[in-house]
Coordinates of C-alpha atoms in Angstrom, one line a residue:
M805 CA -14.8 -75.6 4.7
A806 CA -13.5 -74.6 8.1
A807 CA -10.3 -73.2 6.6
A808 CA -12.4 -71.2 4.1
A809 CA -14.6 -69.9 6.8
A810 CA -11.5 -68.9 8.9
T811 CA -10.0 -67.1 5.9
S812 CA -13.3 -65.3 5.2
S813 CA -13.5 -64.3 8.9
S814 CA -9.9 -63.0 8.7
Q815 CA -10.6 -61.0 5.6
L816 CA -13.7 -59.4 7.2
L817 CA -11.7 -58.4 10.3
V818 CA -8.8 -56.9 8.4
S819 CA -11.3 -55.0 6.2
G820 CA -12.8 -53.5 9.3
C821 CA -9.4 -52.3 10.6
T822 CA -8.4 -50.7 7.3
S823 CA -11.7 -49.2 6.2
R824 CA -10.6 -50.5 2.8
S825 CA -11.6 -53.5 0.6
A826 CA -10.8 -56.9 2.0
V827 CA -7.1 -58.0 2.0
L828 CA -6.3 -61.7 1.5
L829 CA -4.2 -63.2 4.3
S830 CA -1.1 -65.1 3.7
P831 CA 0.1 -68.0 6.0
S832 CA 2.9 -65.7 7.3
L833 CA 2.8 -62.6 9.4
L834 CA 0.7 -59.8 7.8
R835 CA 1.2 -56.1 8.7
I836 CA -1.0 -53.4 7.3
R837 CA -0.8 -49.7 8.2
R838 CA -4.0 -47.8 7.8
R839 CA -5.2 -44.7 9.7
G840 CA -2.8 -45.3 12.6
L841 CA -3.8 -49.0 13.1
L842 CA -1.4 -52.0 13.0
C843 CA -3.2 -55.2 12.1
Q844 CA -1.3 -58.5 12.6
S845 CA -2.5 -61.9 11.6
H846 CA -1.0 -65.2 12.8
S847 CA -1.7 -68.6 11.4
T848 CA -0.7 -71.3 13.8
S849 CA -1.3 -74.1 11.3
V850 CA -2.9 -75.0 8.1
G851 CA -6.6 -75.3 8.4
R852 CA -6.8 -73.4 11.7
G853 CA -8.4 -70.0 12.2
A854 CA -6.3 -66.9 12.1
A855 CA -6.3 -64.4 15.0
V856 CA -6.2 -60.7 14.0
Q857 CA -5.1 -58.1 16.5
C858 CA -5.3 -54.3 16.0
S859 CA -3.4 -51.6 18.0
A860 CA -2.7 -47.9 17.5
V861 CA 0.8 -47.1 16.2
E862 CA 2.6 -44.0 15.0
T863 CA 1.4 -43.0 11.6
T864 CA 3.7 -42.2 8.7
A865 CA 1.7 -39.1 7.8
P866 CA 3.3 -35.7 8.5
A867 CA 2.4 -34.2 11.9
T868 CA 1.2 -31.0 10.3
E869 CA -0.5 -30.4 7.0
T870 CA -0.4 -27.2 5.0
K871 CA -3.9 -25.9 4.6
K872 CA -4.6 -25.3 1.0
K873 CA -6.2 -22.0 0.2
N874 CA -9.5 -22.2 -1.5
S875 CA -9.3 -20.8 -5.0
Y876 CA -12.5 -19.0 -4.4
E877 CA -11.4 -17.5 -1.1
I878 CA -10.8 -13.7 -1.4
Q879 CA -10.0 -11.0 1.1
T880 CA -11.6 -7.7 0.3
L881 CA -10.4 -4.3 1.6
T882 CA -13.6 -4.0 3.7
G883 CA -13.0 -7.4 5.3
W884 CA -9.4 -6.6 5.9
L885 CA -10.2 -3.3 7.6
L886 CA -12.7 -5.1 9.9
K887 CA -10.0 -7.6 10.9
Q888 CA -7.7 -4.7 11.8
E889 CA -10.5 -3.2 13.8
Q890 CA -11.1 -6.5 15.7
S891 CA -7.4 -6.9 16.5
G892 CA -7.3 -3.3 17.9
T893 CA -4.9 -2.0 15.3
I894 CA -7.4 0.7 14.2
D895 CA -10.6 1.9 15.6
A896 CA -14.1 1.9 14.1
E897 CA -13.8 5.6 13.2
L898 CA -10.6 5.1 11.1
T899 CA -12.2 2.1 9.4
I900 CA -15.0 4.4 8.2
V901 CA -12.6 7.1 7.0
L902 CA -10.5 4.5 5.0
S903 CA -13.7 3.0 3.5
S904 CA -14.8 6.4 2.3
I905 CA -11.4 7.0 0.8
S906 CA -11.6 3.7 -1.1
M907 CA -15.0 4.7 -2.4
A908 CA -13.6 8.0 -3.6
C909 CA -10.8 6.1 -5.4
K910 CA -13.3 3.8 -7.2
Q911 CA -15.2 6.9 -8.5
I912 CA -12.0 8.6 -9.6
A913 CA -10.8 5.4 -11.3
S914 CA -14.1 5.3 -13.3
L915 CA -13.7 9.0 -14.3
V916 CA -10.1 8.5 -15.4
Q917 CA -11.0 5.6 -17.6
R918 CA -13.8 7.5 -19.2
A919 CA -12.0 10.9 -19.4
G920 CA -11.6 10.9 -23.2
I921 CA -15.2 9.7 -23.7
S922 CA -16.7 12.2 -21.2
N923 CA -14.6 15.2 -22.4
L924 CA -12.8 15.5 -19.1
T925 CA -9.4 16.0 -20.6
G926 CA -7.7 19.3 -21.0
V927 CA -7.4 22.4 -18.7
Q928 CA -10.2 23.7 -16.5
G929 CA -9.2 27.3 -17.0
A930 CA -8.3 28.0 -13.4
V931 CA -5.0 28.0 -11.6
N932 CA -4.4 26.5 -8.2
V933 CA -2.6 28.0 -5.2
Q934 CA 0.7 26.6 -6.5
G935 CA 0.3 28.5 -9.8
E936 CA -0.4 25.3 -11.7
D937 CA -3.1 25.0 -14.4
Q938 CA -5.9 22.9 -13.1
K939 CA -7.0 20.0 -15.2
K940 CA -10.8 19.3 -15.4
L941 CA -10.2 16.0 -13.6
D942 CA -8.2 17.8 -10.9
V943 CA -11.2 19.8 -9.9
I944 CA -13.7 16.9 -10.2
S945 CA -11.4 14.5 -8.3
N946 CA -11.0 17.0 -5.5
E947 CA -14.8 17.3 -5.2
V948 CA -15.2 13.5 -5.2
F949 CA -12.6 13.1 -2.4
T950 CA -14.0 16.0 -0.4
N951 CA -17.6 14.8 -0.6
C952 CA -16.7 11.2 0.4
L953 CA -14.7 12.4 3.4
K954 CA -17.4 14.8 4.5
S955 CA -20.2 12.3 4.2
S956 CA -18.2 9.8 6.3
G957 CA -19.0 11.9 9.4
R958 CA -15.6 11.1 10.8
T959 CA -13.4 13.8 9.3
G960 CA -12.9 17.1 11.0
I961 CA -10.4 18.9 8.7
I962 CA -9.5 18.3 5.1
A963 CA -6.3 19.6 3.4
S964 CA -6.0 19.2 -0.4
E965 CA -3.5 20.3 -3.1
E966 CA -6.4 22.0 -4.9
E967 CA -7.6 24.0 -1.9
D968 CA -5.9 27.3 -0.8
V969 CA -6.4 26.5 2.9
P970 CA -7.6 23.5 4.9
V971 CA -11.3 23.0 5.0
A972 CA -13.2 22.6 8.3
V973 CA -16.1 20.2 7.9
E974 CA -19.5 21.5 9.0
E975 CA -20.2 20.6 12.6
S976 CA -23.2 18.4 11.7
Y977 CA -20.9 16.2 9.7
S978 CA -17.8 16.7 11.7
G979 CA -15.5 14.0 13.1
N980 CA -12.0 14.1 14.5
Y981 CA -9.6 12.9 11.9
I982 CA -7.5 15.1 9.7
V983 CA -7.1 13.9 6.1
V984 CA -4.5 15.4 3.7
F985 CA -4.5 14.3 0.1
D986 CA -3.6 15.0 -3.5
P987 CA -6.7 13.9 -5.3
L988 CA -5.1 13.3 -8.7
D989 CA -1.3 13.2 -8.8
G990 CA 0.2 13.2 -12.3
S991 CA -2.9 14.8 -13.9
S992 CA -0.7 16.3 -16.6
N993 CA -0.5 12.8 -18.0
I994 CA -4.3 12.3 -18.2
D995 CA -4.5 13.4 -21.9
A996 CA -1.9 10.7 -22.8
A997 CA -3.5 8.0 -20.7
V998 CA -0.4 7.5 -18.6
S999 CA -0.5 6.3 -15.0
T1000 CA -2.0 8.7 -12.4
G1001 CA -3.0 8.3 -8.8
S1002 CA -4.4 9.7 -5.6
I1003 CA -2.3 10.1 -2.4
F1004 CA -3.6 10.5 1.1
G1005 CA -2.5 10.6 4.7
I1006 CA -4.5 10.5 8.0
Y1007 CA -3.6 12.3 11.2
A1008 CA -5.2 12.3 14.6
P1009 CA -6.4 15.8 15.8
D1010 CA -4.1 18.0 17.8
D1011 CA -5.9 18.3 21.1
E1012 CA -4.6 21.8 21.6
C1013 CA -5.7 23.0 18.1
L1014 CA -9.2 21.6 17.7
V1015 CA -11.5 23.7 15.5
D1016 CA -14.2 25.5 17.4
L1017 CA -17.1 26.5 15.1
S1018 CA -18.9 28.6 17.7
D1019 CA -21.1 31.5 16.6
D1020 CA -18.5 34.1 17.5
S1021 CA -15.7 32.5 15.6
N1022 CA -14.7 34.3 12.4
L1023 CA -13.4 32.4 9.3
D1024 CA -9.8 33.6 9.8
S1025 CA -9.5 32.2 13.3
V1026 CA -11.0 28.9 12.2
Q1027 CA -8.5 28.7 9.2
Q1028 CA -5.6 29.5 11.5
K1029 CA -6.6 26.7 13.9
C1030 CA -7.0 24.4 10.9
V1031 CA -3.5 25.2 9.7
V1032 CA -1.9 24.6 13.1
S1033 CA -3.8 21.3 13.5
V1034 CA -2.9 20.0 10.1
C1035 CA 0.8 21.0 10.1
Q1036 CA 2.1 17.9 11.8
P1037 CA 5.3 15.9 11.0
G1038 CA 4.8 12.7 9.0
S1039 CA 5.9 10.7 12.0
N1040 CA 2.4 11.5 13.5
L1041 CA 0.6 9.7 10.6
L1042 CA -1.9 7.1 11.6
A1043 CA -2.4 5.7 8.1
A1044 CA -1.3 6.6 4.5
G1045 CA -1.7 5.2 1.1
Y1046 CA -2.2 5.8 -2.6
C1047 CA -4.4 4.5 -5.4
M1048 CA -2.8 4.1 -8.8
Y1049 CA -5.0 4.3 -11.9
S1050 CA -3.3 2.3 -14.7
S1051 CA -3.8 -1.1 -16.4
S1052 CA -5.1 -2.1 -13.0
V1053 CA -6.4 0.0 -10.2
I1054 CA -4.0 -0.6 -7.3
F1055 CA -4.8 0.5 -3.7
V1056 CA -1.7 0.5 -1.4
L1057 CA -2.3 1.1 2.3
T1058 CA -0.5 1.1 5.6
V1059 CA -1.9 1.6 9.1
G1060 CA 1.5 1.3 10.7
T1061 CA 1.8 -2.5 10.6
G1062 CA 3.3 -3.1 7.2
V1063 CA 2.2 -2.4 3.6
Y1064 CA -0.7 -4.1 2.0
V1065 CA -1.7 -4.0 -1.7
F1066 CA -5.2 -4.4 -3.0
T1067 CA -6.4 -4.6 -6.6
L1068 CA -9.8 -3.5 -7.8
D1069 CA -11.6 -6.6 -9.2
P1070 CA -14.0 -5.3 -11.9
M1071 CA -16.1 -8.4 -11.5
Y1072 CA -17.0 -7.7 -7.9
G1073 CA -16.3 -3.9 -7.8
E1074 CA -14.2 -4.5 -4.7
F1075 CA -10.6 -4.0 -3.8
V1076 CA -9.1 -7.5 -3.2
L1077 CA -5.9 -8.2 -1.2
T1078 CA -3.2 -9.3 -3.6
Q1079 CA 0.0 -8.7 -1.6
E1080 CA 0.6 -8.8 2.2
E1081 CA 3.4 -7.1 4.1
L1082 CA 5.2 -5.9 1.0
K1083 CA 8.9 -5.3 1.4
I1084 CA 11.0 -3.1 -0.9
P1085 CA 14.4 -4.7 -1.9
R1086 CA 17.2 -3.2 0.2
A1087 CA 19.1 -2.2 -3.0
G1088 CA 18.1 -1.8 -6.7
K1089 CA 19.5 -0.9 -10.1
I1090 CA 16.8 1.5 -11.3
Y1091 CA 16.7 5.3 -10.9
A1092 CA 13.9 7.7 -11.7
F1093 CA 15.0 11.3 -12.0
N1094 CA 14.0 14.0 -14.5
E1095 CA 17.4 14.3 -16.1
G1096 CA 16.1 17.2 -18.3
N1097 CA 17.0 19.4 -15.3
Y1098 CA 20.6 18.0 -15.0
Q1099 CA 22.3 21.3 -15.9
M1100 CA 20.3 23.1 -13.1
W1101 CA 21.4 20.6 -10.4
D1102 CA 24.3 21.3 -8.0
D1103 CA 27.7 19.6 -8.6
K1104 CA 27.2 17.1 -5.8
L1105 CA 24.0 15.8 -7.3
K1106 CA 25.5 15.7 -10.8
A1107 CA 28.4 13.6 -9.4
Y1108 CA 25.9 11.2 -7.9
M1109 CA 24.0 10.9 -11.2
D1110 CA 27.3 10.3 -13.1
S1111 CA 28.2 7.5 -10.7
L1112 CA 24.9 5.7 -11.5
K1113 CA 25.8 5.7 -15.2
D1114 CA 29.3 4.3 -14.6
P1115 CA 29.3 0.6 -15.5
G1116 CA 32.1 0.0 -12.9
T1117 CA 33.5 -3.5 -12.4
S1118 CA 30.1 -5.1 -13.0
G1119 CA 29.8 -3.7 -16.5
K1120 CA 26.2 -2.8 -15.8
P1121 CA 25.1 0.8 -15.1
Y1122 CA 21.8 1.6 -13.5
S1123 CA 18.7 1.7 -15.7
A1124 CA 16.7 4.9 -16.1
R1125 CA 12.9 4.7 -15.7
Y1126 CA 10.9 7.9 -15.4
I1127 CA 7.2 8.2 -15.9
G1128 CA 6.6 11.7 -14.6
S1129 CA 3.9 10.5 -12.2
L1130 CA 5.0 10.2 -8.5
V1131 CA 2.5 7.4 -7.9
G1132 CA 3.6 5.4 -10.9
D1133 CA 7.3 5.9 -10.4
F1134 CA 7.0 5.2 -6.7
H1135 CA 5.0 2.0 -7.1
R1136 CA 7.6 0.5 -9.5
T1137 CA 10.4 1.5 -7.1
L1138 CA 8.5 -0.1 -4.2
L1139 CA 8.2 -3.4 -6.1
Y1140 CA 11.6 -3.6 -7.8
G1141 CA 13.8 -1.5 -5.6
G1142 CA 16.0 1.5 -6.6
I1143 CA 15.5 5.2 -6.0
Y1144 CA 13.1 8.0 -7.1
G1145 CA 14.2 11.6 -6.8
Y1146 CA 12.8 15.0 -7.3
P1147 CA 15.7 17.3 -6.2
R1148 CA 15.9 21.1 -5.8
D1149 CA 17.4 23.0 -8.7
K1150 CA 18.1 26.5 -9.8
K1151 CA 14.5 27.0 -10.9
S1152 CA 12.8 25.2 -7.9
K1153 CA 14.9 26.1 -4.9
N1154 CA 12.9 23.8 -2.5
G1155 CA 12.0 21.1 -5.0
K1156 CA 8.5 20.8 -6.4
L1157 CA 6.7 18.1 -4.4
R1158 CA 4.6 19.0 -1.4
L1159 CA 5.6 17.8 2.0
L1160 CA 2.3 17.4 3.7
Y1161 CA 0.2 15.4 1.2
E1162 CA 2.8 13.9 -1.1
C1163 CA 6.3 13.4 0.4
A1164 CA 5.2 12.5 4.0
P1165 CA 2.6 9.8 3.1
M1166 CA 4.9 8.2 0.6
S1167 CA 7.8 8.2 3.1
F1168 CA 5.5 6.6 5.7
I1169 CA 4.7 3.9 3.2
V1170 CA 8.2 3.2 2.1
E1171 CA 9.5 3.1 5.7
Q1172 CA 6.8 0.5 6.6
A1173 CA 8.1 -1.5 3.6
G1174 CA 11.7 -1.3 4.9
G1175 CA 12.9 1.6 2.7
K1176 CA 13.8 5.2 3.3
G1177 CA 12.6 8.7 2.5
S1178 CA 14.9 11.7 2.7
D1179 CA 15.3 15.3 1.5
G1180 CA 18.9 14.5 0.9
H1181 CA 20.0 15.4 4.4
Q1182 CA 17.3 14.3 6.9
R1183 CA 14.4 12.0 7.3
I1184 CA 11.2 13.3 5.6
L1185 CA 9.0 12.2 8.4
D1186 CA 10.9 14.3 10.9
I1187 CA 10.2 17.6 9.0
K1188 CA 7.4 19.6 10.5
P1189 CA 5.5 21.6 7.9
T1190 CA 5.4 25.4 8.4
E1191 CA 2.7 25.9 5.7
I1192 CA 0.2 23.7 4.0
H1193 CA 1.7 23.6 0.5
Q1194 CA 5.4 23.6 1.6
R1195 CA 7.7 22.0 -0.9
V1196 CA 10.7 19.8 -0.2
P1197 CA 13.2 17.8 -2.2
L1198 CA 12.4 14.1 -2.2
F1199 CA 14.6 11.0 -2.5
I1200 CA 12.8 7.8 -1.8
G1201 CA 13.3 4.1 -2.3
S1202 CA 15.7 1.3 -1.2
T1203 CA 17.6 2.0 1.9
E1204 CA 21.1 1.5 0.4
E1205 CA 20.3 3.6 -2.6
V1206 CA 19.0 6.6 -0.6
E1207 CA 22.0 6.4 1.8
K1208 CA 24.4 6.3 -1.1
L1209 CA 22.8 9.6 -2.4
E1210 CA 23.0 11.2 1.1
K1211 CA 26.8 10.5 1.2
F1212 CA 27.2 12.4 -2.1
L1213 CA 25.1 15.3 -0.9
A1214 CA 26.8 15.5 2.6

């Protein structure tokens, strides 16, 4: 009976140390590791009570444990912007401007998806300042973008592809930021339901060229001040991004601290963070050029293009991928590496893409991702626009690929 009681007592004590069910003691030494406790039991002789001693020991569990991400935990664009504001990366004013842009992109995404149903395909009947036929959605998208930016109360000047001159926001709604944008890039693809997108860049105001809407100011002087204030090099950009309307609605953004990708979740109606600090591969085997213009290129560019098609020792030439939408082609290049190019030719002496609201924002994004943007001879972000709708050649993508092209064109 005494032995049974001793055994029962030992079992109870061990159970208390381990927080587990009772463990039967053997006559020999018993060691149990549980929650950092070492329990020892010694039996001196048969029939005598067993003494149990517990002491802290080093556990076998790893020192640090990886925190598992909750499958229901999501980071929205709004939440991400607030975190950037709290960390001091951006201020509250810029947060509001970026939020208004995301709202404009949601509206345009809905319009694009319903373009065929709502009879929004086809040409509007007007021609923009570049001499291009305006699509119905070009005009509507421009109004959506402009209205969202004006209503934010934080935008002072707006420059758009669809506007002849920059627009100074009314004083009652005016803010300080300068926003440049292409409201619907690749709109010629709308009728075929091919990828399109919106591109934007945000500048701080030029203190020497702030717009003064006093009573004695005439429209021409205001416009002139707008032009001077807007025409800044891309290196002055505070933020840039694009929204791609395709099988998914993708919002890509940089505020100068890396590139972040958000995807519109139709369930919540919110942009959700899907990729952090995106990096473009340093090299790639994909090129995106409109080779229909090959015969109008200069000999140096032709030689470069011929080199891409040469299998060489690897036996694998570059692959050609060309959508005809800057946003679509650029997004693929950003993910997989390679190069996108829209060079000058005999017909378009300065190229076709606009420096201020297409080439500069995209170059800012690609540099934040570790890539490069060039006009074939110099960095895009170093070029200061001399006019709002200035065109430049653009070669953008993986650093090694752009540098290879620059050697051919040197």
